Amino acid sequence: MSEEKPIIVLENVCKYFGNFKALTDVNLTVQKGARIVVCGPSGSGKSTMIRCINRLEEHDSGRIIVAGNELTDAVKNIDAVRREVGMVFQSFNLFPHLKVVDNLTLALKLVRKVGKPEAREIATRYLERVHIPDQADKYPSQLSGGQQQRVAIARALCMNPEVMLFDEPTSALDPEMISEVLDVMTELAEEGMTMICVTHEMGFARSVADQIAFMDAGEIVEIAPPSEFFQNPRSERTKLFLSQILSH
Amino acid sequence: MIFEFGLIFGSIPKMLTGLGLTLQLLLLSSFIGLVLAVITLLMRISGRWFLVAPAVVYIYIFRGTPILVQIFVIYYGLPQFEFIREGVFWPFLREPFWCCILALSLNAGAYVSEILRGGVLGVDKGAQEAASALGISKTQSFIYITTPIAIRLSLPAYSNDIISMTKATALASTVTLLDMTGVARTIVAQTFAPYEIFISAAIIYMVIAWMVQKGFGMLERRMSRYIKATR
Ligand SMILES: Nc1ncnc2c1ncn2[C@@H]1O[C@H](COP(=O)(O)OP(=O)(O)O)[C@@H](O)[C@H]1O
Ligand SMILES: [Mg+2]
């Protein structure tokens, strides 16, 4: 890796929900252009970790620095971080009452103060990029799950983020729609987008990731390049997880 | 008992002389009530105790007591106080019309704010998180995402409330107002034909309720386009 400053740094991050410790001393360094896949059993803290990165959850101790901004209570820093970080959710989370194009332009207009014609132009460009330019004037409910998730990806991309976070983007999809979303994500990776992606699509992880992180019980147990991760997992927990997930 | 259908339909035109006042009571107090409801809702969800507490007390009082009692308290009770009679609002508060508007509006404000709160709580959290992730502020998110969705969710209950209000306006007749029920009571006093007269009043109230229901039904369908829409 280069001398360049990492775009995301997590240092000894801990997070509690009441008395329950959801993250324990999580350390993670993400260089620009890195593609990190996060996997692990349900409830292991994957969502919590990436939601801390854009402050949808507040961490209780440790440090999180994104593009040079440390996440604290300072609203200014939170806004700065959210400008750099796009997020895609498992359940799409589109704005149901707005047409596809308005889903894409809302934040452009409100946050970036882009004028209406220009916002529409940007939206069209990103809809083309996710291969659904002809759905601009439909409502989300009129689209298939795969199309909705691609709208969600386009919506995040419109803001021109440095990093994209994906939280199980294909888990809510019917099997036949998974590949259309993974294809878009692979294209993004090829274009050099920095991404952290929680997923159990091991084929995608193998071909796209340069690091795979395995989480269990709120800890990053192991992080390694795909070849090493799949062939020589160091921890017993990783082995067990891999045997379960690859057996079917 | 002999029913005079002629009298039922014959008295409808006379009854309509009270319609204007009934509609005034309904529209004015629905409007003021809605404004109060929105203010109360914002206080209720502000998360600040000194705003939440008065809102909760207000809602509790007005939902917990009959409108008739509220009208009596305002109309007969308030003038007992010297400072009310000397106050700037006295020209209004000595008019039965404005006393009814006040009672009906306060009532609507309390009920409707709870209806709207239900709507706000019903808005999916995911959309709001997506907005935050995009850098949209809490206020903007409330205006552009929560509000339109909450309004649609609230419409069916709101339309019910307007229908209840329509019927509650009849209580105005108890403080001498000649709304439709007031007119009906006057006619009954003259003709001694309570059944026919009140039935004809009932018919008009039913027509109004039907129109309110139809109107809101149309609005609801329009606002639900994004849900019902098929592929
Ligand atoms: N808002 C919350 N309140 C309480 N507990 C939570 C909350 N969010 C997550 N948790 C708990 O934290 C743990 C980690 O959750 P999560 O990060 O969603 O796991 P994963 O995404 O790996 O399935 C789980 O045990 C979950 O029950
Ligand atoms: Mg999760």
Short mmCIF file of C-alpha atoms and ligand atoms in Angstrom, two decimals:
data_model
loop_
_atom_site.label_atom_id
_atom_site.label_comp_id
_atom_site.label_asym_id
_atom_site.label_seq_id
_atom_site.Cartn_x
_atom_site.Cartn_y
_atom_site.Cartn_z
CA MET A 1 0.00 0.00 0.00
CA SER A 2 1.07 3.58 -0.62
CA GLU A 3 2.15 6.25 1.81
CA GLU A 4 -1.19 7.95 1.29
CA LYS A 5 -3.30 8.64 4.35
CA PRO A 6 -6.02 6.03 4.86
CA ILE A 7 -9.54 7.23 4.13
CA ILE A 8 -11.11 5.42 7.10
CA VAL A 9 -9.49 4.55 10.40
CA LEU A 10 -11.19 2.78 13.28
CA GLU A 11 -9.13 2.61 16.46
CA ASN A 12 -10.24 0.46 19.38
CA VAL A 13 -13.89 1.24 18.69
CA CYS A 14 -16.35 -0.03 21.29
CA LYS A 15 -20.10 0.26 21.16
CA TYR A 16 -22.72 -0.68 23.71
CA PHE A 17 -26.47 -1.11 23.40
CA GLY A 18 -27.40 -0.71 27.05
CA ASN A 19 -25.28 -3.29 28.83
CA PHE A 20 -24.71 -5.33 25.71
CA LYS A 21 -21.33 -4.83 24.09
CA ALA A 22 -21.94 -4.87 20.35
CA LEU A 23 -18.39 -3.87 19.28
CA THR A 24 -15.20 -4.73 21.13
CA ASP A 25 -11.98 -2.92 20.23
CA VAL A 26 -12.56 -2.86 16.52
CA ASN A 27 -9.54 -1.74 14.51
CA LEU A 28 -9.75 -1.23 10.79
CA THR A 29 -7.75 0.81 8.30
CA VAL A 30 -9.16 1.41 4.86
CA GLN A 31 -6.95 2.84 2.11
CA LYS A 32 -8.36 4.76 -0.79
CA GLY A 33 -9.54 2.35 -3.46
CA ALA A 34 -9.67 -0.59 -1.06
CA ARG A 35 -12.49 -3.09 -1.33
CA ILE A 36 -13.26 -4.71 1.96
CA VAL A 37 -15.84 -7.42 2.44
CA VAL A 38 -17.13 -8.00 5.95
CA CYS A 39 -18.74 -11.29 6.85
CA GLY A 40 -19.68 -13.11 10.02
CA PRO A 41 -22.65 -14.68 11.74
CA SER A 42 -25.85 -12.77 12.28
CA GLY A 43 -25.64 -10.50 15.33
CA SER A 44 -21.85 -10.31 15.21
CA GLY A 45 -21.86 -6.50 14.85
CA LYS A 46 -21.29 -6.06 11.10
CA SER A 47 -24.11 -3.56 10.64
CA THR A 48 -23.22 -1.78 13.85
CA MET A 49 -19.64 -1.32 12.68
CA ILE A 50 -20.46 0.17 9.32
CA ARG A 51 -23.28 2.26 10.78
CA CYS A 52 -20.76 3.78 13.16
CA ILE A 53 -18.68 4.88 10.17
CA ASN A 54 -21.36 7.34 9.03
CA ARG A 55 -22.66 8.00 12.52
CA LEU A 56 -26.00 6.26 12.17
CA GLU A 57 -24.78 4.75 15.44
CA GLU A 58 -22.57 6.55 17.95
CA HIS A 59 -19.56 4.65 19.22
CA ASP A 60 -18.83 4.81 22.94
CA SER A 61 -15.06 4.74 22.93
CA GLY A 62 -12.15 4.61 20.55
CA ARG A 63 -11.71 6.79 17.49
CA ILE A 64 -13.26 6.86 14.03
CA ILE A 65 -11.66 9.10 11.45
CA VAL A 66 -13.12 9.44 7.97
CA ALA A 67 -11.36 11.50 5.30
CA GLY A 68 -9.52 13.39 8.00
CA ASN A 69 -12.63 14.17 10.08
CA GLU A 70 -12.88 12.57 13.48
CA LEU A 71 -16.43 11.55 14.37
CA THR A 72 -17.44 13.33 17.55
CA ASP A 73 -20.59 15.12 18.60
CA ALA A 74 -19.60 18.02 16.36
CA VAL A 75 -22.35 18.33 13.76
CA LYS A 76 -19.89 19.92 11.35
CA ASN A 77 -17.73 16.78 11.33
CA ILE A 78 -20.72 14.48 11.00
CA ASP A 79 -21.90 16.45 7.97
CA ALA A 80 -18.41 16.37 6.49
CA VAL A 81 -18.21 12.60 6.93
CA ARG A 82 -21.65 12.02 5.42
CA ARG A 83 -20.60 14.03 2.37
CA GLU A 84 -17.81 11.52 1.79
CA VAL A 85 -19.69 8.33 2.59
CA GLY A 86 -22.57 6.79 0.68
CA MET A 87 -24.64 3.97 2.14
CA VAL A 88 -26.78 1.19 0.73
CA PHE A 89 -29.11 -0.71 3.05
CA GLN A 90 -30.41 -4.25 3.06
CA SER A 91 -34.01 -3.09 2.72
CA PHE A 92 -33.28 -0.38 0.12
CA ASN A 93 -34.83 2.40 2.24
CA LEU A 94 -36.01 4.39 -0.76
CA PHE A 95 -38.34 7.32 -0.21
CA PRO A 96 -41.62 5.57 -1.07
CA HIS A 97 -43.60 8.74 -1.82
CA LEU A 98 -41.10 10.09 -4.35
CA LYS A 99 -40.53 9.03 -7.92
CA VAL A 100 -37.21 7.38 -8.69
CA VAL A 101 -35.73 10.56 -10.12
CA ASP A 102 -36.84 12.56 -7.07
CA ASN A 103 -35.31 9.94 -4.79
CA LEU A 104 -32.02 10.74 -6.51
CA THR A 105 -32.34 14.52 -6.66
CA LEU A 106 -33.69 15.24 -3.15
CA ALA A 107 -30.33 15.29 -1.38
CA LEU A 108 -28.65 17.00 -4.34
CA LYS A 109 -31.11 19.86 -3.99
CA LEU A 110 -31.27 19.99 -0.17
CA VAL A 111 -27.66 19.25 0.73
CA ARG A 112 -25.62 20.16 -2.30
CA LYS A 113 -27.91 23.05 -3.34
CA VAL A 114 -27.81 21.92 -6.96
CA GLY A 115 -30.42 23.52 -9.25
CA LYS A 116 -33.32 21.42 -10.52
CA PRO A 117 -32.23 20.91 -14.16
CA GLU A 118 -28.69 20.04 -13.18
CA ALA A 119 -29.89 17.68 -10.44
CA ARG A 120 -32.09 15.89 -12.94
CA GLU A 121 -29.14 15.60 -15.31
CA ILE A 122 -26.95 14.07 -12.62
CA ALA A 123 -29.74 11.68 -11.65
CA THR A 124 -30.18 10.53 -15.25
CA ARG A 125 -26.47 9.92 -15.56
CA TYR A 126 -26.39 7.67 -12.50
CA LEU A 127 -29.55 5.83 -13.47
CA GLU A 128 -27.81 4.99 -16.72
CA ARG A 129 -24.84 3.82 -14.76
CA VAL A 130 -26.97 1.31 -12.87
CA HIS A 131 -28.73 0.34 -16.11
CA ILE A 132 -32.24 1.63 -15.40
CA PRO A 133 -32.51 5.01 -17.17
CA ASP A 134 -36.06 4.24 -18.28
CA GLN A 135 -37.46 3.92 -14.71
CA ALA A 136 -36.93 7.55 -13.70
CA ASP A 137 -40.60 8.49 -13.51
CA LYS A 138 -41.87 5.44 -11.67
CA TYR A 139 -42.44 5.07 -7.96
CA PRO A 140 -40.22 2.64 -6.03
CA SER A 141 -43.17 0.29 -5.45
CA GLN A 142 -43.45 -0.16 -9.21
CA LEU A 143 -39.94 -1.60 -9.47
CA SER A 144 -38.58 -5.07 -8.74
CA GLY A 145 -36.34 -5.53 -5.69
CA GLY A 146 -33.20 -5.63 -7.82
CA GLN A 147 -34.19 -2.41 -9.55
CA GLN A 148 -35.00 -0.75 -6.24
CA GLN A 149 -31.59 -1.64 -4.84
CA ARG A 150 -29.93 -0.23 -7.95
CA VAL A 151 -31.90 2.99 -7.48
CA ALA A 152 -30.58 3.08 -3.92
CA ILE A 153 -27.03 2.66 -5.19
CA ALA A 154 -27.54 5.41 -7.77
CA ARG A 155 -29.01 7.67 -5.09
CA ALA A 156 -25.88 7.30 -2.98
CA LEU A 157 -23.57 7.74 -5.98
CA CYS A 158 -25.26 10.99 -6.99
CA MET A 159 -23.67 12.65 -3.98
CA ASN A 160 -20.28 11.70 -5.36
CA PRO A 161 -18.97 9.96 -2.23
CA GLU A 162 -15.39 8.85 -1.67
CA VAL A 163 -16.49 5.64 0.03
CA MET A 164 -19.51 3.39 -0.34
CA LEU A 165 -20.85 1.29 2.52
CA PHE A 166 -23.06 -1.67 1.67
CA ASP A 167 -25.00 -3.48 4.40
CA GLU A 168 -26.07 -6.84 3.01
CA PRO A 169 -27.33 -5.24 -0.22
CA THR A 170 -28.55 -8.53 -1.72
CA SER A 171 -29.95 -10.28 1.34
CA ALA A 172 -33.50 -9.06 0.77
CA LEU A 173 -33.52 -9.97 -2.92
CA ASP A 174 -35.01 -12.90 -4.77
CA PRO A 175 -32.18 -15.12 -6.04
CA GLU A 176 -32.66 -14.17 -9.67
CA MET A 177 -32.08 -10.49 -8.88
CA ILE A 178 -28.91 -10.83 -6.86
CA SER A 179 -26.57 -10.84 -9.83
CA GLU A 180 -27.88 -7.60 -11.35
CA VAL A 181 -26.99 -5.81 -8.13
CA LEU A 182 -23.65 -7.56 -7.68
CA ASP A 183 -22.79 -6.68 -11.30
CA VAL A 184 -23.31 -2.99 -10.58
CA MET A 185 -21.18 -3.27 -7.46
CA THR A 186 -18.43 -5.07 -9.35
CA GLU A 187 -18.42 -2.31 -11.98
CA LEU A 188 -18.10 0.24 -9.22
CA ALA A 189 -15.15 -1.63 -7.76
CA GLU A 190 -13.50 -1.78 -11.17
CA GLU A 191 -13.85 1.98 -11.46
CA GLY A 192 -11.83 2.31 -8.29
CA MET A 193 -14.54 3.09 -5.74
CA THR A 194 -13.49 2.53 -2.14
CA MET A 195 -16.01 0.21 -0.58
CA ILE A 196 -16.84 -1.68 2.57
CA CYS A 197 -19.39 -4.34 1.90
CA VAL A 198 -21.15 -6.58 4.38
CA THR A 199 -22.20 -9.64 2.42
CA HIS A 200 -22.32 -13.40 2.45
CA GLU A 201 -21.92 -13.62 -1.33
CA MET A 202 -18.60 -15.43 -1.20
CA GLY A 203 -18.23 -15.52 -4.97
CA PHE A 204 -18.37 -11.73 -5.01
CA ALA A 205 -15.96 -11.54 -2.07
CA ARG A 206 -13.47 -13.83 -3.82
CA SER A 207 -13.48 -11.89 -7.07
CA VAL A 208 -13.84 -8.30 -5.87
CA ALA A 209 -12.46 -7.93 -2.35
CA ASP A 210 -8.85 -7.23 -1.60
CA GLN A 211 -9.46 -7.87 2.10
CA ILE A 212 -12.06 -10.00 3.82
CA ALA A 213 -12.83 -9.28 7.45
CA PHE A 214 -14.52 -11.89 9.58
CA MET A 215 -16.46 -10.65 12.58
CA ASP A 216 -17.76 -12.62 15.50
CA ALA A 217 -19.25 -11.44 18.80
CA GLY A 218 -18.41 -7.80 18.14
CA GLU A 219 -14.79 -8.37 17.19
CA ILE A 220 -12.89 -8.48 13.94
CA VAL A 221 -11.46 -11.97 14.39
CA GLU A 222 -9.47 -12.08 11.22
CA ILE A 223 -8.76 -9.93 8.20
CA ALA A 224 -6.90 -11.22 5.17
CA PRO A 225 -6.81 -11.19 1.37
CA PRO A 226 -9.36 -13.60 -0.15
CA SER A 227 -6.93 -16.34 -1.17
CA GLU A 228 -5.46 -16.53 2.31
CA PHE A 229 -8.85 -16.11 3.96
CA PHE A 230 -10.42 -19.04 2.14
CA GLN A 231 -7.37 -21.36 2.01
CA ASN A 232 -5.67 -20.72 5.33
CA PRO A 233 -8.10 -19.27 7.82
CA ARG A 234 -6.17 -18.81 11.03
CA SER A 235 -8.90 -18.84 13.63
CA GLU A 236 -11.14 -21.76 14.50
CA ARG A 237 -14.17 -19.47 14.45
CA THR A 238 -13.43 -18.46 10.86
CA LYS A 239 -13.03 -22.09 9.84
CA LEU A 240 -16.32 -23.01 11.41
CA PHE A 241 -18.09 -20.10 9.76
CA LEU A 242 -16.61 -20.91 6.35
CA SER A 243 -17.55 -24.55 6.62
CA GLN A 244 -21.14 -23.54 7.37
CA ILE A 245 -21.45 -20.95 4.67
CA LEU A 246 -19.64 -22.83 1.91
CA SER A 247 -21.35 -26.14 2.56
CA HIS A 248 -24.50 -25.09 0.68
CA MET B 1 -98.10 6.73 15.11
CA ILE B 2 -98.62 8.51 11.85
CA PHE B 3 -95.58 9.49 9.89
CA GLU B 4 -95.89 12.47 7.63
CA PHE B 5 -93.35 12.02 4.90
CA GLY B 6 -94.49 15.28 3.41
CA LEU B 7 -93.40 17.03 6.57
CA ILE B 8 -89.97 15.37 6.50
CA PHE B 9 -89.16 16.64 3.04
CA GLY B 10 -91.14 19.84 3.46
CA SER B 11 -89.02 20.91 6.41
CA ILE B 12 -85.69 20.28 4.69
CA PRO B 13 -85.58 23.75 3.06
CA LYS B 14 -86.22 25.41 6.41
CA MET B 15 -83.56 23.24 7.98
CA LEU B 16 -81.11 24.43 5.37
CA THR B 17 -81.28 27.94 6.85
CA GLY B 18 -79.19 26.46 9.68
CA LEU B 19 -76.81 24.73 7.30
CA GLY B 20 -74.66 27.81 6.83
CA LEU B 21 -73.97 28.08 10.54
CA THR B 22 -73.30 24.34 10.86
CA LEU B 23 -70.78 24.51 8.03
CA GLN B 24 -69.15 27.62 9.50
CA LEU B 25 -68.72 25.86 12.82
CA LEU B 26 -67.36 22.80 11.10
CA LEU B 27 -64.92 24.47 8.71
CA LEU B 28 -63.63 27.13 11.06
CA SER B 29 -63.03 24.79 13.99
CA SER B 30 -61.53 22.11 11.75
CA PHE B 31 -59.07 24.65 10.45
CA ILE B 32 -58.15 26.16 13.82
CA GLY B 33 -58.11 22.65 15.28
CA LEU B 34 -55.66 21.51 12.63
CA VAL B 35 -53.32 24.42 13.36
CA LEU B 36 -53.51 23.64 17.09
CA ALA B 37 -52.96 19.96 16.33
CA VAL B 38 -49.78 20.62 14.39
CA ILE B 39 -48.41 22.90 17.12
CA THR B 40 -49.31 20.35 19.78
CA LEU B 41 -47.75 17.55 17.75
CA LEU B 42 -44.48 19.45 17.34
CA MET B 43 -44.43 20.11 21.08
CA ARG B 44 -45.22 16.48 21.80
CA ILE B 45 -42.38 15.11 19.67
CA SER B 46 -39.87 17.85 20.50
CA GLY B 47 -38.34 15.72 23.25
CA ARG B 48 -38.18 18.73 25.59
CA TRP B 49 -40.13 18.21 28.77
CA PHE B 50 -41.30 21.82 29.08
CA LEU B 51 -42.97 21.50 25.67
CA VAL B 52 -44.06 17.89 25.99
CA ALA B 53 -45.73 18.32 29.41
CA PRO B 54 -48.20 21.08 28.45
CA ALA B 55 -49.07 19.25 25.25
CA VAL B 56 -49.77 16.03 27.11
CA VAL B 57 -51.89 17.80 29.75
CA TYR B 58 -53.87 19.63 27.06
CA ILE B 59 -54.56 16.43 25.14
CA TYR B 60 -55.48 14.59 28.32
CA ILE B 61 -57.99 17.23 29.41
CA PHE B 62 -59.73 17.67 26.09
CA ARG B 63 -59.89 13.98 25.24
CA GLY B 64 -61.05 13.12 28.71
CA THR B 65 -64.09 15.39 28.95
CA PRO B 66 -67.31 15.66 26.91
CA ILE B 67 -67.47 18.48 24.37
CA LEU B 68 -70.82 19.52 25.82
CA VAL B 69 -69.21 20.06 29.21
CA GLN B 70 -66.40 22.03 27.56
CA ILE B 71 -68.89 24.27 25.79
CA PHE B 72 -70.74 24.90 29.06
CA VAL B 73 -67.54 25.63 30.95
CA ILE B 74 -66.45 28.12 28.31
CA TYR B 75 -69.85 29.73 27.78
CA TYR B 76 -71.16 29.83 31.36
CA GLY B 77 -67.95 29.44 33.31
CA LEU B 78 -65.49 31.91 31.84
CA PRO B 79 -67.69 35.03 32.27
CA GLN B 80 -67.54 34.39 36.04
CA PHE B 81 -64.02 35.71 35.98
CA GLU B 82 -63.51 39.43 36.21
CA PHE B 83 -60.31 39.38 34.18
CA ILE B 84 -62.05 37.56 31.33
CA ARG B 85 -64.82 40.14 31.19
CA GLU B 86 -62.24 42.92 31.22
CA GLY B 87 -59.91 41.11 28.82
CA VAL B 88 -59.34 41.72 25.13
CA PHE B 89 -61.08 38.47 24.18
CA TRP B 90 -64.37 39.36 25.87
CA PRO B 91 -66.05 40.60 22.67
CA PHE B 92 -65.48 37.06 21.36
CA LEU B 93 -66.04 35.06 24.51
CA ARG B 94 -69.45 36.55 25.19
CA GLU B 95 -70.65 35.32 21.79
CA PRO B 96 -71.99 31.74 21.91
CA PHE B 97 -70.69 31.29 18.36
CA TRP B 98 -67.07 31.92 19.35
CA CYS B 99 -67.43 29.86 22.51
CA CYS B 100 -68.47 26.91 20.36
CA ILE B 101 -65.64 27.54 17.91
CA LEU B 102 -63.23 27.62 20.84
CA ALA B 103 -64.50 24.37 22.36
CA LEU B 104 -64.69 22.53 19.04
CA SER B 105 -61.25 23.75 17.94
CA LEU B 106 -59.56 22.81 21.21
CA ASN B 107 -61.19 19.44 20.97
CA ALA B 108 -60.16 18.86 17.38
CA GLY B 109 -56.65 20.06 18.23
CA ALA B 110 -56.28 17.42 20.92
CA TYR B 111 -57.68 14.54 18.88
CA VAL B 112 -56.05 15.43 15.59
CA SER B 113 -52.62 15.90 17.16
CA GLU B 114 -52.84 12.31 18.41
CA ILE B 115 -53.92 11.15 14.95
CA LEU B 116 -50.98 12.96 13.37
CA ARG B 117 -48.62 11.56 15.97
CA GLY B 118 -49.74 8.08 15.03
CA GLY B 119 -48.94 8.96 11.42
CA VAL B 120 -45.48 10.26 12.29
CA LEU B 121 -44.70 7.17 14.37
CA GLY B 122 -45.87 5.01 11.48
CA VAL B 123 -43.28 6.36 9.08
CA ASP B 124 -40.67 3.71 8.32
CA LYS B 125 -37.39 4.47 10.08
CA GLY B 126 -35.39 3.19 7.13
CA ALA B 127 -36.28 6.12 4.89
CA GLN B 128 -35.22 8.54 7.62
CA GLU B 129 -31.91 6.75 8.07
CA ALA B 130 -31.30 6.88 4.36
CA ALA B 131 -31.91 10.61 4.49
CA SER B 132 -29.45 11.04 7.36
CA ALA B 133 -26.86 8.99 5.49
CA LEU B 134 -27.27 11.36 2.53
CA GLY B 135 -26.54 14.32 4.79
CA ILE B 136 -30.12 15.57 4.89
CA SER B 137 -30.75 17.36 8.19
CA LYS B 138 -33.34 16.26 10.75
CA THR B 139 -35.54 19.26 9.97
CA GLN B 140 -35.39 18.75 6.22
CA SER B 141 -36.06 15.08 6.68
CA PHE B 142 -39.13 15.88 8.77
CA ILE B 143 -40.45 18.26 6.12
CA TYR B 144 -39.72 16.31 2.96
CA ILE B 145 -40.01 12.71 4.11
CA THR B 146 -41.82 12.27 7.41
CA THR B 147 -44.57 14.82 6.79
CA PRO B 148 -45.89 13.66 3.41
CA ILE B 149 -45.85 10.01 4.47
CA ALA B 150 -47.41 10.77 7.87
CA ILE B 151 -50.20 12.79 6.24
CA ARG B 152 -51.18 9.88 4.07
CA LEU B 153 -51.10 7.50 7.03
CA SER B 154 -53.27 9.90 9.07
CA LEU B 155 -55.95 10.56 6.47
CA PRO B 156 -58.40 7.74 7.27
CA ALA B 157 -58.46 8.58 10.99
CA TYR B 158 -58.58 12.30 10.20
CA SER B 159 -61.58 11.88 7.96
CA ASN B 160 -63.33 10.03 10.78
CA ASP B 161 -62.55 12.90 13.10
CA ILE B 162 -64.06 15.45 10.71
CA ILE B 163 -67.22 13.37 10.59
CA SER B 164 -67.34 13.32 14.40
CA MET B 165 -66.86 17.08 14.36
CA THR B 166 -69.76 17.48 11.93
CA LYS B 167 -72.00 15.82 14.46
CA ALA B 168 -70.47 17.64 17.42
CA THR B 169 -71.46 20.98 15.88
CA ALA B 170 -75.05 20.06 16.83
CA LEU B 171 -74.10 20.83 20.44
CA ALA B 172 -74.03 24.50 19.48
CA SER B 173 -77.81 24.44 19.68
CA THR B 174 -77.51 24.04 23.45
CA VAL B 175 -76.13 27.56 23.78
CA THR B 176 -78.87 29.24 21.74
CA LEU B 177 -77.22 29.01 18.31
CA LEU B 178 -79.45 28.37 15.32
CA ASP B 179 -77.35 25.81 13.55
CA MET B 180 -79.24 22.99 11.85
CA THR B 181 -80.12 21.29 15.10
CA GLY B 182 -81.02 24.65 16.60
CA VAL B 183 -83.37 25.34 13.70
CA ALA B 184 -84.84 21.85 14.02
CA ARG B 185 -85.58 22.41 17.70
CA THR B 186 -87.31 25.70 16.91
CA ILE B 187 -89.47 24.08 14.25
CA VAL B 188 -90.34 21.22 16.61
CA ALA B 189 -91.44 23.76 19.20
CA GLN B 190 -93.80 25.25 16.62
CA THR B 191 -95.11 22.08 14.91
CA PHE B 192 -94.95 19.48 17.70
CA ALA B 193 -93.72 16.96 15.14
CA PRO B 194 -90.37 15.90 16.60
CA TYR B 195 -89.96 12.69 14.60
CA GLU B 196 -90.33 14.14 11.14
CA ILE B 197 -88.27 17.25 11.86
CA PHE B 198 -85.38 15.45 13.50
CA ILE B 199 -85.41 12.80 10.79
CA SER B 200 -85.06 15.49 8.17
CA ALA B 201 -82.14 16.99 10.16
CA ALA B 202 -80.58 13.54 10.37
CA ILE B 203 -80.82 13.17 6.60
CA ILE B 204 -78.89 16.38 6.04
CA TYR B 205 -76.18 15.41 8.54
CA MET B 206 -75.88 12.08 6.76
CA VAL B 207 -75.44 13.78 3.41
CA ILE B 208 -72.67 15.98 4.83
CA ALA B 209 -70.94 12.99 6.41
CA TRP B 210 -71.21 11.12 3.14
CA MET B 211 -69.63 14.01 1.23
CA VAL B 212 -66.81 14.32 3.76
CA GLN B 213 -66.15 10.60 3.48
CA LYS B 214 -66.18 10.67 -0.34
CA GLY B 215 -63.94 13.72 -0.45
CA PHE B 216 -61.34 12.20 1.83
CA GLY B 217 -61.63 8.88 0.01
CA MET B 218 -60.63 10.63 -3.21
CA LEU B 219 -57.78 12.48 -1.52
CA GLU B 220 -56.57 9.24 0.01
CA ARG B 221 -56.56 7.43 -3.32
CA ARG B 222 -54.65 10.30 -4.88
CA MET B 223 -52.07 10.33 -2.11
CA SER B 224 -51.68 6.55 -2.21
CA ARG B 225 -50.79 6.43 -5.90
CA TYR B 226 -47.28 5.46 -4.97
CA ILE B 227 -48.46 2.41 -3.08
CA LYS B 228 -51.26 1.00 -5.16
CA ALA B 229 -49.41 1.58 -8.42
CA THR B 230 -48.95 -1.65 -10.31
CA ARG B 231 -46.07 -2.69 -12.47
N1 LIG C 1 -30.57 -0.54 18.17
C1 LIG C 1 -30.18 -1.64 18.88
N2 LIG C 1 -30.54 -1.77 20.16
C2 LIG C 1 -30.14 -2.85 20.87
N3 LIG C 1 -29.38 -3.84 20.40
C3 LIG C 1 -28.98 -3.74 19.12
C4 LIG C 1 -29.36 -2.64 18.29
N4 LIG C 1 -28.82 -2.82 17.07
C5 LIG C 1 -28.14 -3.98 17.14
N5 LIG C 1 -28.23 -4.53 18.36
C6 LIG C 1 -27.59 -5.79 18.80
O1 LIG C 1 -26.22 -5.70 18.51
C7 LIG C 1 -25.74 -6.91 17.99
C8 LIG C 1 -25.09 -6.69 16.66
O2 LIG C 1 -26.08 -6.32 15.72
P1 LIG C 1 -25.77 -6.05 14.21
O3 LIG C 1 -24.65 -5.11 14.10
O4 LIG C 1 -27.05 -5.67 13.56
O5 LIG C 1 -25.33 -7.51 13.72
P2 LIG C 1 -25.14 -8.05 12.26
O6 LIG C 1 -25.32 -6.93 11.29
O7 LIG C 1 -23.75 -8.62 12.26
O8 LIG C 1 -26.15 -9.13 12.09
C9 LIG C 1 -26.92 -7.85 17.93
O9 LIG C 1 -26.87 -8.70 19.06
C10 LIG C 1 -28.11 -6.96 17.99
O10 LIG C 1 -29.16 -7.60 18.65
MG MG C 2 -26.78 -6.64 9.81
#
